[in-house]
Coordinates of C-alpha atoms and ligand atoms in Angstrom, one line a residue:
M209 CA 153.5 -48.8 184.1
E210 CA 150.6 -49.0 181.7
K211 CA 147.3 -50.0 183.2
R212 CA 143.7 -49.9 182.7
M213 CA 141.9 -48.4 184.8
S214 CA 138.8 -50.1 186.4
E215 CA 135.7 -48.1 186.1
K216 CA 135.7 -47.3 189.9
E217 CA 138.9 -45.9 189.7
L218 CA 138.1 -43.8 187.0
L219 CA 135.9 -42.8 188.5
D220 CA 137.3 -41.9 191.7
S221 CA 140.1 -40.2 190.0
F222 CA 138.1 -38.0 187.6
E223 CA 137.9 -34.7 190.1
E224 CA 142.0 -35.2 190.5
A225 CA 142.1 -35.5 186.7
L226 CA 140.2 -32.6 185.9
A227 CA 142.1 -30.6 188.2
D228 CA 145.4 -31.3 187.6
N229 CA 145.4 -32.2 183.9
H230 CA 145.3 -35.5 184.0
I231 CA 142.5 -35.2 181.1
Y232 CA 144.4 -32.7 178.6
V233 CA 143.2 -31.9 175.1
V234 CA 145.3 -32.9 172.0
Y235 CA 144.5 -31.9 168.2
Q236 CA 144.4 -33.6 164.7
P237 CA 144.9 -31.0 161.9
K238 CA 142.0 -31.4 158.9
I239 CA 143.9 -30.9 155.1
N240 CA 143.2 -30.5 152.1
H241 CA 144.6 -32.7 149.6
A242 CA 144.4 -31.4 147.0
S243 CA 146.3 -28.2 148.4
G244 CA 148.1 -29.5 151.2
R245 CA 146.8 -26.6 153.3
M246 CA 144.9 -26.6 157.2
V247 CA 141.0 -26.6 156.9
G248 CA 141.1 -27.2 160.8
A249 CA 141.5 -29.2 163.2
E250 CA 139.5 -31.6 165.9
A251 CA 140.2 -31.6 169.7
L252 CA 140.7 -35.3 171.0
M253 CA 140.1 -36.0 174.9
R254 CA 143.2 -37.8 176.8
W255 CA 143.6 -38.9 180.0
R256 CA 147.0 -40.2 181.4
H257 CA 147.0 -41.3 184.5
P258 CA 150.1 -40.1 186.8
E259 CA 150.4 -44.0 188.5
Y260 CA 148.7 -45.9 185.7
G261 CA 149.8 -44.5 182.2
T262 CA 147.7 -43.6 179.4
Q263 CA 143.8 -44.4 179.6
Y264 CA 142.2 -44.7 176.2
P265 CA 138.8 -42.5 175.2
S266 CA 137.3 -46.0 173.9
E267 CA 137.4 -47.1 177.7
F268 CA 137.2 -43.9 179.7
I269 CA 134.7 -42.2 177.4
P270 CA 131.8 -44.7 178.0
V271 CA 132.4 -45.1 181.8
L272 CA 132.0 -41.1 182.1
E273 CA 128.9 -41.3 179.9
N274 CA 127.4 -43.7 182.0
N275 CA 128.2 -41.9 185.0
N276 CA 127.0 -38.5 183.7
L277 CA 130.4 -37.1 184.1
I278 CA 131.0 -36.8 180.3
Y279 CA 129.1 -33.5 180.3
R280 CA 131.8 -31.9 182.9
A281 CA 134.7 -33.7 180.9
D282 CA 133.2 -32.3 177.8
L283 CA 133.2 -28.5 178.5
Y284 CA 136.4 -29.1 179.8
V285 CA 137.7 -29.6 176.3
F286 CA 136.2 -26.9 174.9
E287 CA 137.3 -24.2 177.2
Q288 CA 140.7 -25.7 176.5
V289 CA 139.9 -25.1 173.0
C290 CA 138.8 -21.9 173.5
K291 CA 142.3 -20.6 175.8
L292 CA 143.9 -21.8 172.7
Q293 CA 142.0 -20.2 170.2
R294 CA 142.2 -16.8 172.1
K295 CA 145.9 -17.5 172.4
C296 CA 146.2 -17.8 169.0
L297 CA 144.3 -14.9 168.3
N298 CA 146.4 -12.9 170.8
E299 CA 149.3 -13.3 169.3
D300 CA 148.2 -12.9 165.4
R301 CA 148.2 -16.7 164.7
H302 CA 145.7 -16.7 162.2
P303 CA 143.5 -19.6 163.9
V304 CA 141.8 -22.9 162.3
P305 CA 138.4 -23.6 163.0
I306 CA 138.9 -26.5 165.8
S307 CA 136.0 -29.0 166.6
F308 CA 134.8 -30.4 169.8
N309 CA 132.9 -33.5 170.0
M310 CA 129.5 -33.5 171.2
S311 CA 128.3 -36.4 173.6
R312 CA 124.8 -37.5 172.7
Y313 CA 124.4 -37.4 176.4
D314 CA 125.7 -33.9 176.5
I315 CA 122.0 -33.1 174.7
Y316 CA 119.9 -34.8 177.9
N317 CA 121.1 -32.2 179.8
N318 CA 119.6 -29.0 178.8
N319 CA 122.0 -26.0 179.5
Y320 CA 124.8 -27.5 177.5
V321 CA 125.3 -24.9 174.7
D322 CA 124.2 -22.3 177.5
E323 CA 127.9 -23.5 178.9
I324 CA 129.3 -23.4 176.4
E325 CA 128.3 -20.0 175.2
K326 CA 129.2 -18.8 178.8
I327 CA 132.8 -20.0 178.4
R328 CA 133.5 -18.7 174.5
T329 CA 132.4 -15.4 175.9
K330 CA 134.4 -15.8 178.8
Y331 CA 137.1 -16.4 176.1
D332 CA 136.0 -14.4 173.4
V333 CA 136.2 -16.8 170.6
P334 CA 134.6 -15.4 167.3
V335 CA 132.4 -18.4 166.8
K336 CA 133.4 -19.4 163.2
Y337 CA 136.6 -21.1 165.0
L338 CA 134.3 -23.5 166.5
R339 CA 132.7 -26.6 165.4
V340 CA 130.6 -29.0 167.1
E341 CA 130.8 -32.8 165.8
I342 CA 127.8 -34.7 166.7
T343 CA 127.3 -38.2 166.0
E344 CA 124.4 -40.2 164.1
S345 CA 123.6 -41.9 167.3
S346 CA 122.4 -38.5 168.6
A347 CA 119.4 -39.2 166.8
I348 CA 118.2 -42.3 169.1
G349 CA 117.4 -39.8 171.9
G350 CA 114.5 -38.3 169.4
M351 CA 114.4 -36.5 166.7
E352 CA 113.0 -33.4 168.4
L353 CA 115.5 -32.9 171.2
I354 CA 118.8 -33.1 168.6
L355 CA 116.8 -31.0 166.0
S356 CA 116.0 -28.1 168.9
V357 CA 120.0 -28.8 170.3
L358 CA 121.1 -28.1 166.6
D359 CA 118.7 -24.9 166.0
R360 CA 120.3 -22.9 168.7
L361 CA 123.8 -24.1 167.9
H362 CA 122.9 -22.9 164.2
E363 CA 121.4 -19.5 165.5
L364 CA 125.0 -19.0 167.9
G365 CA 126.5 -19.4 164.2
Y366 CA 128.4 -22.8 164.9
T367 CA 129.1 -24.7 162.1
V368 CA 127.9 -28.5 162.7
E369 CA 129.6 -31.8 161.7
M370 CA 127.8 -35.1 161.7
D371 CA 130.8 -37.5 162.8
D372 CA 131.2 -41.0 161.9
F373 CA 128.7 -40.7 159.1
G374 CA 128.1 -44.0 157.7
S375 CA 128.7 -46.0 160.8
G376 CA 125.3 -46.7 161.7
Y377 CA 121.7 -46.6 162.1
S378 CA 120.3 -45.6 158.9
S379 CA 122.7 -43.2 157.9
L380 CA 120.7 -41.1 155.1
N381 CA 117.6 -41.0 156.9
V382 CA 119.3 -39.0 159.3
L383 CA 120.6 -36.8 156.8
K384 CA 117.9 -35.8 155.0
D385 CA 116.2 -34.7 158.8
L386 CA 119.0 -33.2 160.4
P387 CA 120.6 -30.3 159.5
V388 CA 124.7 -30.5 159.6
D389 CA 127.3 -28.6 157.8
I390 CA 130.0 -31.0 157.2
I391 CA 129.8 -34.4 156.9
K392 CA 132.7 -36.5 158.6
L393 CA 132.9 -39.8 156.7
D394 CA 135.4 -42.7 158.6
M395 CA 137.6 -44.5 156.3
R396 CA 137.8 -47.3 159.1
F397 CA 133.9 -48.4 158.8
L398 CA 134.9 -49.5 155.2
S399 CA 138.4 -50.8 155.5
G400 CA 140.2 -52.7 152.8
D401 CA 138.3 -52.5 149.7
I402 CA 138.2 -49.1 148.2
G403 CA 138.5 -50.0 145.1
G404 CA 135.4 -52.8 145.5
R405 CA 132.2 -52.7 147.2
G406 CA 133.5 -50.4 149.7
G407 CA 134.5 -47.9 147.4
T408 CA 131.1 -48.3 145.5
I409 CA 129.5 -47.1 148.9
I410 CA 132.1 -44.2 149.5
S411 CA 132.0 -42.7 146.5
S412 CA 127.5 -43.2 146.3
I413 CA 127.4 -41.2 149.8
V414 CA 130.1 -39.0 148.9
Q415 CA 128.1 -37.8 145.7
M416 CA 124.4 -37.9 147.7
T417 CA 126.1 -35.7 149.8
K418 CA 127.4 -33.6 147.0
W419 CA 123.3 -33.6 146.2
L420 CA 123.1 -32.0 149.8
N421 CA 125.7 -29.5 148.6
T422 CA 127.9 -30.6 152.1
P423 CA 131.2 -30.8 152.4
V424 CA 132.9 -33.8 153.5
I425 CA 135.8 -35.1 155.1
A426 CA 137.2 -38.1 154.9
E427 CA 138.7 -39.3 158.3
G428 CA 140.6 -41.8 159.3
V429 CA 142.9 -41.5 156.2
E430 CA 146.3 -43.5 156.7
T431 CA 147.4 -44.2 152.9
I432 CA 148.4 -42.0 150.1
E433 CA 146.2 -44.6 148.6
Q434 CA 142.8 -43.7 150.5
A435 CA 143.3 -40.1 150.1
D436 CA 143.8 -40.4 146.3
Y437 CA 140.8 -42.1 146.0
M438 CA 138.6 -40.2 148.1
K439 CA 140.2 -36.9 146.2
S440 CA 138.6 -38.9 143.2
I441 CA 135.8 -39.2 144.2
G442 CA 135.3 -35.7 144.8
C443 CA 136.4 -35.9 148.3
K444 CA 139.4 -33.8 149.3
Y445 CA 139.3 -33.1 153.0
I446 CA 141.3 -35.7 155.3
Q447 CA 141.7 -35.9 158.5
G448 CA 144.0 -39.0 159.4
Y449 CA 147.3 -40.8 160.5
L450 CA 148.6 -40.1 156.9
Y451 CA 148.6 -36.2 157.6
S452 CA 149.3 -36.3 161.5
K453 CA 148.4 -37.9 164.0
P454 CA 146.5 -35.8 167.0
I455 CA 149.3 -33.8 168.5
S456 CA 150.0 -32.0 171.8
Q457 CA 149.1 -28.5 171.6
E458 CA 153.0 -27.3 171.6
D459 CA 153.2 -29.2 168.6
F460 CA 150.2 -28.2 166.7
L461 CA 150.9 -24.3 167.4
E462 CA 153.8 -25.3 165.5
K463 CA 152.3 -26.8 162.9
L464 CA 149.9 -24.1 162.3
K465 CA 152.5 -21.7 162.2
E466 CA 154.0 -23.9 158.9
T467 CA 151.3 -24.9 157.0
D468 CA 149.3 -22.5 155.0
H469 CA 145.5 -22.7 155.9
E470 CA 142.0 -22.4 153.9
P471 CA 138.4 -22.2 154.5
V472 CA 136.4 -25.7 154.0
G473 CA 134.3 -24.9 150.4
P474 CA 131.3 -26.1 149.8
A475 CA 131.4 -29.6 148.1
M476 CA 129.4 -28.2 144.6
D477 CA 127.6 -25.6 143.0
L478 CA 124.2 -27.1 142.4
I479 CA 122.3 -25.3 139.8
S480 CA 119.7 -22.9 142.3
T481 CA 116.6 -24.3 140.7
M482 CA 116.7 -27.2 142.1
N483 CA 116.2 -28.4 145.8
A484 CA 119.1 -30.8 146.2
G485 CA 118.3 -32.2 149.4
K486 CA 114.4 -33.3 148.5
F487 CA 115.9 -34.5 145.1
W488 CA 117.0 -37.9 147.1
D489 CA 114.0 -38.0 149.5
P490 CA 111.8 -40.6 147.9
E491 CA 108.8 -39.2 149.4
S492 CA 109.5 -35.2 148.3
L493 CA 107.9 -33.6 145.2
E494 CA 111.2 -33.4 143.3
T495 CA 111.0 -37.0 143.3
L496 CA 107.8 -37.4 142.1
I497 CA 108.3 -35.0 139.4
F498 CA 111.5 -37.3 138.3
N499 CA 109.6 -40.7 138.2
N500 CA 106.4 -39.1 136.9
Y501 CA 106.6 -35.9 135.1
V502 CA 110.1 -35.6 133.0
G503 CA 109.8 -39.1 131.0
G504 CA 113.1 -41.4 131.1
A505 CA 115.6 -39.1 133.1
A506 CA 119.3 -40.3 134.5
I507 CA 121.8 -38.7 136.8
F508 CA 125.5 -39.7 136.0
T509 CA 128.8 -38.1 136.7
Y510 CA 131.4 -37.3 134.4
N511 CA 134.8 -37.5 135.5
K512 CA 137.6 -35.3 134.0
D513 CA 139.7 -38.5 133.1
G514 CA 136.7 -39.6 131.1
K515 CA 135.0 -42.1 133.4
A516 CA 131.5 -41.5 134.1
E517 CA 128.4 -43.4 136.7
I518 CA 125.6 -43.2 136.4
L519 CA 123.9 -42.4 140.2
R520 CA 120.0 -42.6 139.2
I521 CA 117.7 -43.6 137.1
N522 CA 113.5 -43.0 137.0
E523 CA 111.4 -45.6 136.2
K524 CA 110.9 -44.1 133.1
Y525 CA 114.6 -44.4 132.2
I526 CA 114.4 -48.0 132.3
K527 CA 110.8 -48.2 130.3
E528 CA 112.4 -46.3 127.6
V529 CA 116.0 -47.2 127.0
G530 CA 116.7 -49.5 129.6
M531 CA 115.3 -52.9 127.5
N532 CA 115.2 -55.7 129.7
Q533 CA 117.9 -54.6 132.8
T534 CA 116.2 -54.0 136.3
E535 CA 117.6 -50.3 138.0
A536 CA 120.3 -52.2 139.7
D537 CA 122.0 -53.5 136.5
I538 CA 122.0 -49.8 135.5
L539 CA 123.1 -48.2 138.5
G540 CA 127.1 -47.2 138.9
T541 CA 128.0 -48.4 134.8
D542 CA 128.3 -45.9 132.7
P543 CA 126.4 -43.9 130.6
W544 CA 127.5 -45.2 126.9
M545 CA 127.4 -49.3 128.2
C546 CA 126.0 -50.7 125.1
Y547 CA 127.6 -48.3 122.7
D548 CA 130.2 -48.7 120.4
E549 CA 133.2 -46.6 119.9
D550 CA 131.4 -44.5 117.4
N551 CA 128.4 -43.6 119.2
K552 CA 130.2 -43.4 122.4
K553 CA 132.0 -40.5 120.8
I554 CA 129.0 -38.9 119.9
F555 CA 127.6 -39.1 123.1
I556 CA 130.8 -38.2 124.8
K557 CA 131.1 -34.7 122.3
T558 CA 127.7 -33.9 123.3
L559 CA 129.0 -34.0 126.9
E560 CA 131.9 -31.3 126.0
R561 CA 129.6 -28.8 124.0
A562 CA 126.8 -28.7 127.3
I563 CA 130.1 -28.0 129.8
A564 CA 131.2 -25.7 127.2
S565 CA 127.5 -24.4 126.6
H566 CA 126.9 -24.7 129.9
D567 CA 122.7 -25.4 127.9
E568 CA 121.0 -28.7 127.0
E569 CA 122.5 -30.5 123.9
T570 CA 121.3 -33.6 122.1
C571 CA 122.3 -36.3 120.5
E572 CA 120.9 -39.8 118.5
T573 CA 123.2 -42.6 119.4
W574 CA 122.7 -46.2 119.0
R575 CA 122.7 -48.8 121.6
H576 CA 123.3 -52.8 121.3
L577 CA 121.8 -55.0 124.0
Y578 CA 122.1 -58.8 124.2
S579 CA 120.3 -60.6 127.0
D580 CA 119.4 -64.7 127.3
C581 CA 115.5 -64.0 127.4
C582 CA 115.5 -61.7 124.7
G583 CA 118.5 -61.8 122.5
D584 CA 120.1 -59.0 120.5
D585 CA 118.5 -55.7 120.1
T586 CA 119.3 -52.4 119.1
I587 CA 118.1 -49.4 119.7
C588 CA 118.3 -45.3 118.9
V589 CA 118.0 -43.0 122.0
K590 CA 118.0 -39.6 122.0
S591 CA 119.4 -37.8 124.9
F592 CA 119.0 -34.2 125.7
V593 CA 122.2 -33.9 128.6
R594 CA 122.5 -30.7 130.5
M595 CA 125.4 -30.2 133.4
I596 CA 124.3 -29.5 136.5
G597 CA 127.5 -29.5 138.7
E598 CA 130.7 -29.4 138.5
T599 CA 133.3 -29.7 141.4
E600 CA 137.2 -29.8 140.5
D601 CA 137.5 -33.0 138.8
Q602 CA 133.8 -34.4 138.1
Y603 CA 130.6 -33.0 136.2
I604 CA 127.1 -34.3 137.3
F605 CA 124.9 -34.7 134.3
Y606 CA 121.1 -34.6 134.0
A607 CA 119.8 -36.4 131.1
M608 CA 116.6 -37.1 129.7
V609 CA 116.4 -39.6 127.0
Q610 CA 113.5 -40.9 124.9
N611 CA 113.9 -44.1 122.9
I612 CA 113.6 -43.1 118.9
T613 CA 114.0 -46.6 117.7
K614 CA 110.7 -46.7 115.8
E615 CA 111.0 -43.4 113.8
K616 CA 114.6 -43.9 112.7
N617 CA 113.2 -47.4 111.6
M618 CA 110.1 -45.8 109.6
Y619 CA 112.9 -43.3 108.1
R620 CA 114.9 -45.9 107.0
E621 CA 112.3 -47.8 105.3
L622 CA 111.2 -44.9 103.5
Y623 CA 114.4 -43.7 102.8
D624 CA 115.1 -47.5 101.3
S625 CA 111.8 -47.6 99.5
E626 CA 112.2 -44.2 98.0
R627 CA 115.8 -45.7 97.3
R628 CA 114.0 -48.8 95.7
F629 CA 111.7 -46.9 93.3
R630 CA 114.4 -44.7 92.2
F631 CA 116.5 -47.3 90.9
A632 CA 113.5 -48.7 89.1
S633 CA 112.4 -46.1 87.0
E634 CA 116.5 -46.1 85.8
Q635 CA 115.2 -49.6 84.6
A636 CA 111.9 -48.6 82.7
N637 CA 113.3 -45.5 81.0
V638 CA 110.5 -43.3 82.5
Y639 CA 111.1 -40.2 84.2
A640 CA 109.0 -40.8 87.6
W641 CA 108.5 -38.9 90.8
E642 CA 105.8 -38.7 93.7
Y643 CA 103.5 -35.9 94.9
D644 CA 102.7 -35.9 98.7
I645 CA 99.5 -34.2 98.2
S646 CA 99.6 -32.1 101.7
S647 CA 102.8 -31.3 101.9
K648 CA 102.9 -30.3 98.3
E649 CA 106.9 -32.3 97.8
M650 CA 107.8 -33.8 95.3
R651 CA 110.5 -36.6 95.0
P652 CA 111.9 -36.8 91.9
C653 CA 113.8 -40.3 90.3
F654 CA 117.4 -40.2 89.3
R655 CA 116.9 -39.8 86.1
C656 CA 114.4 -37.1 87.2
M657 CA 117.3 -35.8 89.1
R658 CA 120.4 -36.4 86.7
D659 CA 118.1 -34.9 83.4
L660 CA 116.1 -32.0 84.8
G661 CA 118.6 -31.1 87.5
L662 CA 116.4 -31.7 90.4
P663 CA 117.3 -32.0 93.7
P664 CA 115.9 -35.0 95.9
L665 CA 112.7 -33.4 97.0
V666 CA 111.3 -30.6 95.7
K667 CA 109.3 -28.2 97.7
N668 CA 105.9 -26.3 96.6
Y669 CA 105.5 -28.3 93.8
P670 CA 104.3 -27.9 90.8
E671 CA 105.1 -23.8 91.1
T672 CA 109.4 -24.6 91.7
A673 CA 108.9 -26.5 88.7
I674 CA 106.9 -24.0 86.9
E675 CA 109.3 -21.7 88.0
A676 CA 112.5 -23.6 86.8
G677 CA 110.7 -23.8 83.0
I678 CA 110.6 -27.2 83.0
F679 CA 107.1 -26.8 81.3
P680 CA 105.7 -24.8 78.4
P681 CA 104.5 -21.4 80.6
E682 CA 101.0 -21.8 78.4
T683 CA 100.6 -25.3 79.6
A684 CA 101.3 -23.8 83.6
D685 CA 97.4 -22.8 84.1
M686 CA 96.9 -26.5 83.0
Y687 CA 99.0 -28.4 84.7
R688 CA 98.1 -26.5 88.0
D689 CA 94.4 -27.5 87.6
W690 CA 95.6 -31.1 87.4
M691 CA 96.8 -30.8 90.6
K692 CA 94.0 -29.2 92.0
K693 CA 92.1 -32.1 90.7
I694 CA 94.8 -33.7 92.0
D695 CA 94.3 -32.6 95.6
E696 CA 90.0 -32.9 95.2
G697 CA 90.7 -36.7 94.3
I698 CA 91.0 -37.6 90.9
G699 CA 92.1 -41.1 90.2
T700 CA 93.9 -40.7 87.0
I701 CA 94.8 -37.7 84.7
E702 CA 97.2 -37.8 81.7
G703 CA 97.9 -35.6 78.8
I704 CA 100.8 -34.7 76.4
I705 CA 103.2 -31.9 77.4
P706 CA 106.2 -30.8 75.9
L707 CA 108.8 -30.9 78.8
T708 CA 112.7 -29.8 79.5
V709 CA 114.4 -27.1 77.2
G710 CA 114.2 -29.2 74.1
R711 CA 110.1 -28.9 74.8
V712 CA 110.2 -32.7 73.7
P713 CA 106.4 -34.0 74.3
F714 CA 106.1 -36.3 76.6
H715 CA 103.1 -38.8 77.9
V716 CA 102.7 -37.6 81.3
R717 CA 100.2 -39.5 83.8
Y718 CA 99.2 -39.6 87.5
T719 CA 97.9 -42.2 89.3
T720 CA 96.4 -40.8 92.9
E721 CA 96.8 -43.1 95.9
F722 CA 94.0 -42.8 98.5
D723 CA 93.9 -43.3 102.3
E724 CA 91.1 -45.9 104.0
N725 CA 88.8 -43.3 104.1
G726 CA 89.2 -42.1 100.5
K727 CA 91.3 -39.1 101.3
P728 CA 94.2 -38.5 98.6
L729 CA 97.2 -39.4 100.0
K730 CA 100.0 -39.4 96.8
A731 CA 99.8 -39.1 93.5
F732 CA 102.6 -41.2 91.1
G733 CA 103.8 -39.1 88.2
S734 CA 105.4 -40.5 85.2
A735 CA 106.6 -39.1 81.9
T736 CA 107.1 -41.0 78.9
L737 CA 108.9 -39.7 75.5
V738 CA 105.6 -39.7 73.2
V739 CA 106.3 -42.1 70.3
D740 CA 105.6 -41.4 66.3
G741 CA 102.1 -40.8 66.1
E742 CA 100.8 -40.9 69.4
G743 CA 100.2 -37.3 69.2
E744 CA 97.7 -37.5 66.9
K745 CA 95.6 -40.2 68.8
Ligands
C2E2122 P1 136.2 -39.7 166.6 O1 135.6 -38.3 167.2 O2 135.9 -40.1 165.4 O3 137.9 -39.4 166.7 C1 138.4 -40.0 165.8 C2 139.4 -40.9 166.3 O4 140.0 -41.2 165.3 C3 140.7 -40.3 167.5 O5 140.5 -41.7 168.1 C4 141.8 -40.5 166.5 O6 143.1 -40.4 167.4 C5 141.4 -41.6 165.9 N1 141.8 -41.5 164.3 C6 142.4 -40.0 163.7 N2 143.0 -40.8 162.1 C7 143.5 -41.7 162.7 C8 143.8 -42.9 161.7 O7 144.1 -42.2 160.5 N3 144.0 -43.9 161.8 C9 143.4 -44.7 162.9 N4 143.7 -45.6 163.2 N5 142.7 -43.8 163.8 C10 142.3 -42.5 163.8 P2 140.6 -41.2 169.8 O8 141.6 -39.7 170.3 O9 141.1 -42.5 170.7 O10 139.1 -41.3 170.2 C11 138.3 -42.0 169.9 C12 137.0 -41.4 170.5 O11 136.8 -40.9 171.7 C13 136.7 -40.2 169.4 O12 136.3 -40.8 168.0 C14 135.3 -39.8 170.1 O13 134.1 -40.1 169.6 C15 135.6 -39.9 171.8 N6 136.2 -38.2 171.9 C16 137.4 -37.9 171.9 N7 137.6 -36.7 172.6 C17 136.2 -37.1 173.0 C18 136.0 -35.8 173.9 O14 136.2 -34.5 174.0 N8 134.3 -35.9 174.2 C19 133.5 -36.7 173.5 N9 132.2 -36.6 173.9 N10 134.2 -37.9 173.3 C20 135.5 -37.7 173.0
CA2123 CA1 135.1 -36.6 166.5
CA2124 CA1 135.2 -39.5 164.0

């Protein structure tokens, strides 16, 4: 007969339950969903009353907690786990690490850590085969207390797992202060819509924990879809009914025999210079730097299947390229939002280069945005991208962005005006060119380019033209003198020079353009064929 026992009945039969193994332990494997291998197991407490049948942890554990008995029950479970590991070691069975649950009430008990150490030593189990699961709620009793317990556990060599992460209580705040080694995310807290908002929450938690460089185990995974989804966002460790319900010790030993094992690996190798933990802390120096000193910057993931997602941006990113968007509009979108196919291709090619080179790569892309308030807008963005992390199916990128629309447009205008000028000369039957005084660059018209074989930009003018033989050698010094006079600010200068290979006389004339302070900027040169008689004038 199954019957739910009252609190009094539970308390009255507790001692007997411990003594007679009515309280016992079952084991649930933790599996790497990518390889199918076992990475560990969790020990879970069970209570089967000889008369009333199975009692549920959700009911009897709170009773034990409220009556200061959980401590004894947890130590009992721990001892069973140590016994099992010793048995495995004795029988050469290659154990996997087994986790045990530490109630938050255990931490109020000062000698809890001493007691488990006593038991561990008694069975001589290497600490690497034992893991502690704590819950976020352990922090309720005060950070100091839990931190001192964690310190001691770490000193002794225990790996600590954060159980039920995301269930409560300002998870990320707790996480950044608690030095845990593995995070367990319970799918049941987010059941139903892993494609929708729940999925976004899970994936951002997984992303953030990757930044903390902490492996994640997904718990309560019941379907292959959930497991595949978790794997796709970089969380490949799974505990749940999909692989196995909690099973008896014998069944567990059987499973241990037939399944390969492997250790839990780190979530991602990050570049060592960046302190990932501090990166998410709004008050850290890293965040300050991210927000203030690096210009527009973004962090995004790029999946090996081609999908991408912006995880983090700083304020300057919005200023540079956000146009009229807000942070909320941008987070979660892909970094090529607003790109057309060609620009998207350019961007992705740059990412691929950065993956191959492990170095910074840059590209310039145009993005187009429309909003009701501001209408259409097109901007050109220069991106400097660098791959900063990699998992099995995902890369993490750091990108700095610069809005270079103004420079681009200036260049375009310049290009257009040059085109106009070059076409005009063609029409007017003159040779024309522009001489830039400070850079000594000369830009010839189409006719010059065609008839004199000049490139669109002639550097180190007039020496290059003299060398090329466009002027007769005896006029070279005179011509150099003209240039000097132009440099010094002469308004116009002109004369007859026999030009080109045929030494045909040309009327060459310069007009100088000045800036508002009277400094000479450019000189516009022209050459027209000397008509009969002009030479003698
Ligand atoms: P928990 O530590 O989060 O343990 C995982 C619970 O999820 C277990 O419930 C397990 O049977 C259940 N579970 C695992 N995979 C799935 C799944 O795919 N679907 C569903 N629906 N459930 C799944 P259980 O054994 O009933 O334990 C409940 C809670 O009782 C545990 O939650 C833990 O907080 C507590 N508990 C269990 N054993 C101990 C113990 O030895 N000491 C302490 N202090 N607490 C324990
Ligand atoms: Ca647990
Ligand atoms: Ca859990």
